[in-house]
Amino acid sequence: MASTNDLKNGMVLKLEGDQLWSVVEFQHVKPGKGPAFVRTKLKNVLSGKTVDKTFNAGVKVETANVDKRGMQFSYKDGNDFVFMDTETYDQIYLQPETVGDAARFLLEGFEAVVAMYEGNPLYVELPASVELVIEYTEPGVQGDRSTGGSKPARLETGYEIGVPLFITTGEKIRVDTRSGEYLGRVNS
């Protein structure tokens, strides 16, 4: 149990019949009249749905002990994704629903954080950006370099993103794992 005064971003709360909600943002409000309260934005850990919820200041809320473990993506076995715990070398099989959008950027050997609650995997968290190689993209036309347009490119994971016209096949780029957008070239 924790007080609403102790809330922090990333903290996982157990609300409304054992549903797990992650605190995305919070704000303590002390109006001129009336009692203080805490305004929060919560994200459902399993469904990803976000809601705004207001708590009275000082109210007790139940926290969930979510274990975040560093794991390495090993391989894909049919539909399942196989991850290896980097400390114990145990392997776990994750369903595509658990991996979610992270599957677009996973290569063998990539490090990720797998959140577990009571032995059950909840979600996979990647770093904010990853470096991937362009597997294929159309060549840019000589005069296109200054227009600032974009073209589709297929990454080594098979995922397609929009890249600037000057990017060529075989180049290594940095990609934002949250939005799937091109961030820049990687100087090698």
XYZ file of N, CA and C in Angstrom, residues 21-109:
267
model
N -2.554 -0.833 -13.410
C -2.479 0.465 -14.085
C -1.131 1.103 -13.795
N -0.461 1.562 -14.830
C 0.826 2.234 -14.691
C 0.607 3.745 -14.672
N 1.277 4.443 -13.766
C 1.149 5.899 -13.677
C 1.978 6.529 -14.803
N 1.293 7.209 -15.724
C 1.970 7.885 -16.832
C 2.401 9.279 -16.389
N 1.481 9.992 -15.756
C 1.804 11.299 -15.195
C 0.872 11.594 -14.032
N 1.313 12.485 -13.158
C 0.499 12.843 -12.007
C 0.755 14.297 -11.653
N -0.213 14.894 -10.970
C -0.088 16.291 -10.563
C -0.830 16.477 -9.241
N -0.129 17.010 -8.265
C -0.761 17.343 -6.982
C -1.405 18.719 -7.123
N -2.689 18.824 -6.768
C -3.427 20.081 -6.916
C -3.959 20.507 -5.556
N -3.693 21.752 -5.203
C -4.216 22.329 -3.957
C -5.041 23.555 -4.335
N -6.356 23.348 -4.513
C -7.196 24.489 -4.885
C -7.351 25.466 -3.708
N -7.781 26.658 -4.011
C -8.006 27.667 -2.970
C -9.068 27.224 -1.976
N -10.117 26.587 -2.484
C -11.185 26.071 -1.632
C -11.181 24.552 -1.727
N -11.506 23.914 -0.679
C -11.651 22.461 -0.700
C -10.344 21.734 -0.458
N -10.451 20.405 -0.370
C -9.263 19.600 -0.057
C -8.342 19.425 -1.275
N -7.095 19.091 -1.011
C -6.123 18.821 -2.074
C -6.469 17.487 -2.738
N -6.046 17.340 -3.975
C -6.257 16.081 -4.686
C -5.101 15.832 -5.649
N -5.058 14.607 -6.175
C -4.007 14.212 -7.114
C -4.688 13.812 -8.422
N -4.319 14.509 -9.493
C -4.842 14.220 -10.825
C -3.820 13.329 -11.536
N -4.266 12.169 -12.044
C -3.339 11.223 -12.676
C -3.807 10.829 -14.070
N -2.850 10.397 -14.874
C -3.139 9.735 -16.141
C -2.582 8.323 -15.979
N -3.457 7.333 -16.092
C -3.086 5.940 -15.882
C -3.217 5.152 -17.175
N -2.292 4.195 -17.373
C -2.322 3.331 -18.556
C -2.503 1.894 -18.106
N -3.502 1.224 -18.660
C -3.740 -0.177 -18.336
C -2.567 -0.989 -18.864
N -1.924 -1.760 -18.001
C -0.717 -2.492 -18.362
C -0.992 -3.533 -19.449
N -2.141 -4.185 -19.401
C -2.429 -5.241 -20.370
C -3.031 -4.719 -21.667
N -4.013 -3.836 -21.586
C -4.699 -3.379 -22.804
C -4.071 -2.139 -23.420
N -3.327 -1.352 -22.642
C -2.720 -0.132 -23.163
C -3.650 1.072 -23.151
N -4.883 0.887 -22.688
C -5.864 1.981 -22.633
C -5.446 2.987 -21.559
N -5.560 4.293 -21.863
C -5.225 5.311 -20.878
C -6.491 6.008 -20.389
N -6.503 6.322 -19.101
C -7.637 7.023 -18.491
C -7.103 8.095 -17.543
N -7.917 9.120 -17.319
C -7.615 10.138 -16.328
C -8.380 9.777 -15.059
N -7.698 9.813 -13.932
C -8.348 9.466 -12.665
C -7.871 10.449 -11.599
N -8.793 10.863 -10.756
C -8.487 11.806 -9.684
C -8.642 11.101 -8.339
N -7.646 11.282 -7.465
C -7.671 10.713 -6.118
C -7.631 11.853 -5.116
N -8.272 11.681 -3.948
C -8.108 12.628 -2.855
C -6.680 12.488 -2.325
N -6.078 13.585 -1.916
C -4.706 13.554 -1.396
C -4.646 12.703 -0.140
N -3.607 11.877 -0.034
C -3.400 11.064 1.155
C -4.158 9.764 1.193
N -4.972 9.460 0.172
C -5.730 8.207 0.136
C -4.757 7.057 -0.136
N -5.014 5.906 0.489
C -4.169 4.734 0.273
C -4.578 4.028 -1.018
N -3.581 3.665 -1.833
C -3.810 2.890 -3.049
C -2.906 1.662 -2.996
N -3.389 0.571 -3.562
C -2.609 -0.663 -3.550
C -1.628 -0.658 -4.714
N -0.358 -0.913 -4.407
C 0.663 -0.971 -5.455
C 0.921 -2.425 -5.812
N 1.318 -2.643 -7.056
C 1.641 -3.984 -7.523
C 3.154 -4.086 -7.654
N 3.711 -5.188 -7.189
C 5.146 -5.400 -7.272
C 5.478 -6.023 -8.627
N 5.786 -5.158 -9.601
C 6.114 -5.620 -10.943
C 7.624 -5.774 -11.038
N 8.053 -6.964 -11.420
C 9.474 -7.285 -11.536
C 9.913 -7.043 -12.973
N 10.820 -6.097 -13.173
C 11.332 -5.817 -14.520
C 12.701 -6.460 -14.647
N 12.815 -7.385 -15.598
C 14.053 -8.147 -15.774
C 14.682 -7.854 -17.132
N 15.997 -7.727 -17.127
C 16.727 -7.579 -18.380
C 16.795 -8.924 -19.073
N 16.316 -8.964 -20.308
C 16.319 -10.214 -21.068
C 16.835 -9.971 -22.468
N 17.267 -11.050 -23.095
C 17.788 -10.981 -24.449
C 16.868 -11.782 -25.358
N 16.495 -11.166 -26.499
C 15.654 -11.881 -27.455
C 16.514 -12.929 -28.144
N 16.096 -14.203 -28.069
C 16.872 -15.287 -28.653
C 16.424 -15.623 -30.067
N 15.153 -15.997 -30.224
C 14.645 -16.368 -31.533
C 13.130 -16.435 -31.494
N 12.550 -16.593 -32.680
C 11.106 -16.733 -32.783
C 10.794 -18.198 -33.066
N 9.924 -18.786 -32.260
C 9.549 -20.186 -32.390
C 8.079 -20.243 -32.772
N 7.794 -20.368 -34.063
C 6.418 -20.297 -34.543
C 5.909 -18.888 -34.321
N 4.839 -18.743 -33.536
C 4.321 -17.421 -33.195
C 4.953 -16.858 -31.928
N 5.555 -17.724 -31.113
C 6.105 -17.306 -29.827
C 7.474 -16.646 -29.980
N 7.744 -15.709 -29.086
C 9.040 -15.051 -29.020
C 9.775 -15.626 -27.814
N 11.004 -16.076 -28.018
C 11.769 -16.705 -26.940
C 12.786 -15.696 -26.420
N 12.700 -15.424 -25.110
C 13.619 -14.510 -24.450
C 14.421 -15.281 -23.412
N 15.684 -14.860 -23.198
C 16.537 -15.493 -22.207
C 16.861 -14.476 -21.115
N 16.651 -14.876 -19.866
C 17.001 -14.037 -18.724
C 18.525 -13.921 -18.700
N 19.050 -12.696 -18.684
C 20.500 -12.501 -18.767
C 21.225 -12.856 -17.467
N 20.496 -13.038 -16.367
C 21.135 -13.418 -15.102
C 21.063 -14.919 -14.856
N 19.880 -15.515 -15.064
C 19.698 -16.935 -14.732
C 19.805 -17.842 -15.963
N 19.791 -17.259 -17.148
C 19.828 -17.992 -18.430
C 18.589 -18.852 -18.657
N 17.514 -18.593 -17.889
C 16.241 -19.279 -18.123
C 15.603 -18.698 -19.375
N 14.902 -19.548 -20.124
C 14.202 -19.075 -21.312
C 12.708 -19.016 -21.041
N 12.059 -17.963 -21.569
C 10.612 -17.873 -21.469
C 10.051 -17.637 -22.865
N 8.867 -18.162 -23.079
C 8.170 -18.008 -24.354
C 7.069 -16.970 -24.164
N 7.070 -15.931 -25.016
C 6.075 -14.875 -24.912
C 5.168 -14.886 -26.135
N 3.882 -14.666 -25.884
C 2.890 -14.583 -26.954
C 3.062 -13.261 -27.701
N 2.656 -13.191 -28.981
C 2.746 -11.929 -29.740
C 1.992 -10.782 -29.063
N 0.886 -11.080 -28.364
C 0.123 -10.024 -27.687
C 0.946 -9.389 -26.563
N 1.765 -10.185 -25.891
C 2.602 -9.680 -24.803
C 3.736 -8.819 -25.354
N 4.327 -9.250 -26.457
C 5.446 -8.519 -27.062
C 4.950 -7.209 -27.676
N 3.779 -7.244 -28.297
C 3.164 -6.036 -28.858
C 3.982 -5.403 -29.969
N 4.034 -4.072 -29.982
C 4.719 -3.333 -31.028
C 6.231 -3.508 -30.998
N 6.769 -4.001 -29.892
C 8.215 -4.219 -29.806
C 8.683 -5.230 -30.848
N 7.790 -6.098 -31.319
C 8.151 -7.116 -32.310
C 8.663 -6.495 -33.604
N 8.257 -5.260 -33.901
C 8.692 -4.598 -35.130
C 10.186 -4.324 -35.144
N 10.818 -4.286 -33.966
C 12.217 -3.874 -33.882
C 13.136 -4.928 -33.273
N 12.635 -6.157 -33.072
C 13.432 -7.187 -32.422
C 14.318 -7.938 -33.408
N 15.580 -8.034 -33.082
C 16.542 -8.878 -33.785
C 17.151 -9.818 -32.759
N 17.644 -10.955 -33.210
C 18.285 -11.888 -32.291
C 19.427 -11.190 -31.572
N 19.460 -11.332 -30.255
C 20.510 -10.734 -29.452
C 20.158 -9.378 -28.869
